[in-house]
XYZ file of C-alpha atoms in Angstrom:
314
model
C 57.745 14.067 73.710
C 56.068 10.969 74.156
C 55.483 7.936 77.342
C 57.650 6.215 74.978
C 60.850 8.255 74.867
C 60.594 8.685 78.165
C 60.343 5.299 79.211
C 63.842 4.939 77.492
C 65.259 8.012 78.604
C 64.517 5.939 82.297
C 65.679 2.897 81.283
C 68.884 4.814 80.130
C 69.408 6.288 83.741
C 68.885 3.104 85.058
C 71.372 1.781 83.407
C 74.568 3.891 84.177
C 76.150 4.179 87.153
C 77.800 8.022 86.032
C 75.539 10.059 84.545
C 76.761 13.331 83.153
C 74.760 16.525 82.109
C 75.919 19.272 79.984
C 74.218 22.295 78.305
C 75.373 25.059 75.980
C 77.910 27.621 76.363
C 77.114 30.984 77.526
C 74.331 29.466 79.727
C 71.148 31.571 80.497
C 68.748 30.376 83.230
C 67.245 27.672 81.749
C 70.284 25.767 80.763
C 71.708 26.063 84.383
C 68.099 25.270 85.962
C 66.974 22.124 83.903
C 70.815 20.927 84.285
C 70.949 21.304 88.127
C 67.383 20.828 88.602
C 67.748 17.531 86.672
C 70.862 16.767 89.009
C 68.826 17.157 91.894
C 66.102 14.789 90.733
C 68.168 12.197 89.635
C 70.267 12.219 92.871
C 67.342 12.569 94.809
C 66.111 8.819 93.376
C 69.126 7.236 93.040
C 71.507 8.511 95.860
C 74.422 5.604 94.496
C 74.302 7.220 91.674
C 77.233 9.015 90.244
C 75.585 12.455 88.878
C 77.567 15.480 87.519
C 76.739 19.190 85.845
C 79.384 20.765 83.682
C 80.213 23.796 82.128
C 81.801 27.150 82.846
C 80.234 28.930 85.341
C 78.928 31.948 85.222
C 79.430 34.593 87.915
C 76.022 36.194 88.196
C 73.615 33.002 87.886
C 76.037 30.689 90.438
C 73.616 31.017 92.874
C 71.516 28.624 90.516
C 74.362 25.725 91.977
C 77.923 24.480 91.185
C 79.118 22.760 88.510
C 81.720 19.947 89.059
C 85.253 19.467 87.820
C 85.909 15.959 86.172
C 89.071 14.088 84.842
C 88.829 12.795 81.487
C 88.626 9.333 82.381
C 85.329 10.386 84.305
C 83.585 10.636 81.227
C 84.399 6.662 80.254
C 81.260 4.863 79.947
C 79.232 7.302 81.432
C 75.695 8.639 79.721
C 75.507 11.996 78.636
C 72.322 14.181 79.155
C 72.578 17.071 77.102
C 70.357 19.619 77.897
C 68.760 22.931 76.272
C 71.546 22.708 73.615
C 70.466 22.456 69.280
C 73.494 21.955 67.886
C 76.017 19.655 68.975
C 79.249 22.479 68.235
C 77.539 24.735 71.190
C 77.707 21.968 73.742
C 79.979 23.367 76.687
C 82.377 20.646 76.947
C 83.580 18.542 74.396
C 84.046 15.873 76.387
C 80.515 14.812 75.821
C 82.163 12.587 72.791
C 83.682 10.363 75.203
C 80.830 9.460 76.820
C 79.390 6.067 76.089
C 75.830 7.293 75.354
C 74.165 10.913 74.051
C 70.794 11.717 74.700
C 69.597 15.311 73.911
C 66.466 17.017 75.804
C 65.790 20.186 74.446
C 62.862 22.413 73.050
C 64.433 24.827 70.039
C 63.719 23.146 66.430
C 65.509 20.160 65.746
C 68.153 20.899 63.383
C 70.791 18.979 64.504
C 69.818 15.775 65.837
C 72.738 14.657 68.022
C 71.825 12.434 70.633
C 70.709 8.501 70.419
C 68.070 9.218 71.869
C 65.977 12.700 71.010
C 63.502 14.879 73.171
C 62.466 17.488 72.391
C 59.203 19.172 72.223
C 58.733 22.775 70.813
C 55.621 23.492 72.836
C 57.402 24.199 76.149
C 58.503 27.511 77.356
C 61.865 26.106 78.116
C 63.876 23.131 79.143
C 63.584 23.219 82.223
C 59.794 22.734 82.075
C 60.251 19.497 79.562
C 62.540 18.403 83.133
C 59.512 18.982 85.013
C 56.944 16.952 82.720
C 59.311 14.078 82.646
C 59.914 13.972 86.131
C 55.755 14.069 87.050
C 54.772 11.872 83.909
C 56.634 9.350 86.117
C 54.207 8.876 88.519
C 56.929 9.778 91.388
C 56.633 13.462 91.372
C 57.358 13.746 95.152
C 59.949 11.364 94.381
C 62.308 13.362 92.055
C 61.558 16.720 92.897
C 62.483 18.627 96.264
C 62.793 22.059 96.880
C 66.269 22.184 95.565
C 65.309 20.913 92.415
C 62.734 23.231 92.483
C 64.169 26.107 92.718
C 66.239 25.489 89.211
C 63.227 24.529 87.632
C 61.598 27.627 88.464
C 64.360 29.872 87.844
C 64.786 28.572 84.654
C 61.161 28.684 83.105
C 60.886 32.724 84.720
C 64.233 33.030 82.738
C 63.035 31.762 79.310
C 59.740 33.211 79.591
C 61.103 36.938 80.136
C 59.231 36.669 83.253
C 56.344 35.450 81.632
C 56.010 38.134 79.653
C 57.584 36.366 76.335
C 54.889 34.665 73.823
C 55.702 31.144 74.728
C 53.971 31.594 77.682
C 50.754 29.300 78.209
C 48.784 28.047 79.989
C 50.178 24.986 81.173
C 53.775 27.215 82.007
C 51.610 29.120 84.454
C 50.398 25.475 85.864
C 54.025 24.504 86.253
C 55.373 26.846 87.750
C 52.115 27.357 90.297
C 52.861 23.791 91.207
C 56.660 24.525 91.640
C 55.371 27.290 93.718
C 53.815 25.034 96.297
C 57.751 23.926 97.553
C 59.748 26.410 99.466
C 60.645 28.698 97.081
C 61.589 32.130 97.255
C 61.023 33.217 94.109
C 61.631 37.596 94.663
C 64.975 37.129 96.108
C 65.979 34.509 93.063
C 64.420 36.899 90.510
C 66.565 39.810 92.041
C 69.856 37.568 92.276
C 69.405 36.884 88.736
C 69.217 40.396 87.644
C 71.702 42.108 89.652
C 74.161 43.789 87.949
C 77.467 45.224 88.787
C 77.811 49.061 88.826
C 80.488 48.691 85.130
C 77.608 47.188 83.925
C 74.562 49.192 84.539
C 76.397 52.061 82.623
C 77.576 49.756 79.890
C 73.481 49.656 80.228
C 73.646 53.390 79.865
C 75.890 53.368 76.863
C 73.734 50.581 74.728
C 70.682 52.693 75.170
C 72.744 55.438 73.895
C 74.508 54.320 71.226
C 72.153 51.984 69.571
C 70.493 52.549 65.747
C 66.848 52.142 64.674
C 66.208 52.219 61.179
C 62.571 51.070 59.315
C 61.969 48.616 62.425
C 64.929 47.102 63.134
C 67.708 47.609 65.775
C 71.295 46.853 66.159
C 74.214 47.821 67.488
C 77.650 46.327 67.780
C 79.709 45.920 70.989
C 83.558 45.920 70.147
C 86.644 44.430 71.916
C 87.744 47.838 72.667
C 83.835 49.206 74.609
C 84.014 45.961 76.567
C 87.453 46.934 77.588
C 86.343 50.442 78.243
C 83.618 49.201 80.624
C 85.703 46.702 82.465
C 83.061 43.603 81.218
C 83.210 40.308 79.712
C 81.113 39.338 76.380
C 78.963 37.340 78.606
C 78.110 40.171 80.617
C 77.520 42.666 77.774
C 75.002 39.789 76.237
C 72.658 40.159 79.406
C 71.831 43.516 77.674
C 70.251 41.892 74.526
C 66.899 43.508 75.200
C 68.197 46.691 76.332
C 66.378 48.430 73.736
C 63.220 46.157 72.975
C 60.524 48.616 74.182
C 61.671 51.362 71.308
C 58.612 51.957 69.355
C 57.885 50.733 66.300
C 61.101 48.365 66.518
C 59.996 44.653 65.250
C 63.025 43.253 65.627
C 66.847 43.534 66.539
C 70.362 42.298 66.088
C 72.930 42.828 68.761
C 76.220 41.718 67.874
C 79.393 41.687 70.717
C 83.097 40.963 69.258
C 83.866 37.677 71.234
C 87.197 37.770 69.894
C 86.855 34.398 67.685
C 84.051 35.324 66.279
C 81.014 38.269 66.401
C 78.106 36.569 68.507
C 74.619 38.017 66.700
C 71.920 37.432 68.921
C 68.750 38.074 66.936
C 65.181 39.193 68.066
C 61.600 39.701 66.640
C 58.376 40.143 67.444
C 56.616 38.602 64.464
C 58.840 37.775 61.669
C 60.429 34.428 62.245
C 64.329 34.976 62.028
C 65.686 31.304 62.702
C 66.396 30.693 59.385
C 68.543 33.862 59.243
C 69.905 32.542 61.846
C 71.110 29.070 60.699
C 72.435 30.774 57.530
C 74.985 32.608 59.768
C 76.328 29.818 61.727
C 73.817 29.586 64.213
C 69.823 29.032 65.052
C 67.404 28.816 68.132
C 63.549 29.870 68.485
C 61.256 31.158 65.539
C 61.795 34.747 67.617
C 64.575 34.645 69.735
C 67.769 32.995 67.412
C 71.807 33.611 68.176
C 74.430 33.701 64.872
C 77.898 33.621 64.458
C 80.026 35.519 62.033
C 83.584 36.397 61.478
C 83.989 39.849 59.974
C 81.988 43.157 60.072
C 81.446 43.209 56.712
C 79.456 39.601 57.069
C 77.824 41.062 60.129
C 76.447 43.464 57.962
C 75.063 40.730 55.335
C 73.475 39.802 57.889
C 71.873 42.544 58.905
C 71.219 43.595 55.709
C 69.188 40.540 55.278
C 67.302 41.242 58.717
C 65.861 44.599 57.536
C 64.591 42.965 53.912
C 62.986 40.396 55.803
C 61.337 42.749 58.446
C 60.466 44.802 55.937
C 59.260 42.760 52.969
């Protein structure tokens, strides 16, 4: 990310009168945070301004903010922000294609390359902290950001960090949020809002810690259509679990697979061995240590896996 890309990413706002921004399906914190927060901003500077967040919502992380419900023909000459999303198929809402303009912030690898204009910077913890660099390289800080916007800023860096307890922590993510501290935030009762769990869910909980394998360092289990049923969940809800089992000693790194119904949704985990390449052979990618996959049959879930262990194990 450089003064330069940002300079047109400005220009590009200044030029639209609707502005649209979009992130991936299945949000976590930091899509919903660097979209909303970003909403916020822009709003906050140019109050004429046409600005929308879409997606699907998601029950539990709502309190982040709203999204908005557009016609087609809302999308007409509008610019697209696309935010915290790699590849262009994971966008939540195809609709982005008939938007005038694309322009992609995001910090996972580069793979796919979507946008007319690209940012994206691999250093950051998280999107949502790229929104916040952007916003204060401007010079109007004060300007763009308000408590509201804040708040999803925050949110979303705690979210991506694992509470700042995940390796792409540094230095300057502990400056960021400090400074996002400083506005009226309160950051315990966010935290607990976005890990509260329904009661179906904590012993869904129960049942991954149960039921899950551990073989020569690696992890898995897989969560069919008929255990979500039992539990009364939705695939969303059973992927809050991911790390369920991440403390196990001696585990280096996981796979934990739920049936989605069109397809078997792998997120992948490690603690040292980069698995993002595993992951883009299966359908998917993400971080060197935190990567999602797609795959359509057990039998290829198990490939997969398969190819997990050699890798962990050499």
């Amino acid at each position: 990310m450089n003064k330069q890309e940002i300079n047109a990413l400005i220009n590009e706002i200044n030029a639209y009168e609707t502005i649209i921004i979009f992130r991936h399906v299945r949000p976590d914190p930091d899509a919903l945070g660097s979209q909303i927060g970003l909403k916020h901003a822009i709003k906050r500077l140019y109050p004429n301004k046409r600005v929308y967040a879409v997606g699907t919502e998601v029950e539990n992380l709502k309190f982040i903010g709203d999204m908005d419900t557009l016609t087609d023909k809302q999308f007409e000459r509008a610019l697209a922000l696309v935010l915290d999303t790699a590849n262009a198929p994971r966008i939540d809402d195809s609709r982005y294609t008939l938007c005038d303009k694309v322009i992609k912030i995001d910090h996972h690898p580069p793979e796919n390359q979507y946008g007319e204009l690209n940012i994206v910077d691999t250093t950051a913890s998280s999107t949502s902290e790229i929104i916040y660099e952007i916003l204060t390289s401007l010079g109007y800080g004060s300007d763009y950001i308000d408590t509201a916007a804040a708040k999803c800023l925050y949110i979303g860096i705690v979210g991506d960090t694992g509470r700042f307890l995940f390796n792409n922590t540094t230095s300057r993510t502990m400056e960021v949020a400090a400074e996002l501290l400083k506005f009226d935030i309160d950051h315990t009762k966010m935290i607990n809002q976005m890990q509260q769990r329904e009661a179906s869910s904590m012993k869904f909980q129960g049942f991954v810690l149960q039921n899950f394998n551990f073989d020569n360092g690696v992890g898995n289990i897989f969560i069919s259509k008929e255990i979500l049923e039992r539990f009364n969940i939705t695939a969303s809800e059973a992927s809050l679990f991911v790390n369920a089992f991440s403390d196990m000693k001696g585990i280096k790194a996981w796979a934990y697979a739920v049936d989605e119904g069109d397809a078997i949704r792998v997120r992948l985990r490690s603690k040292e061995v980069v698995i993002n390449t595993l992951a883009a052979k299966y359908n998917g990618g993400g971080h060197p240590l935190a990567s999602g996959a797609s795959v359509y049959s057990i039998s290829e879930y198990e490939q997969l896996l398969s190819e997990l262990k050699k890798l962990v194990n050499g």
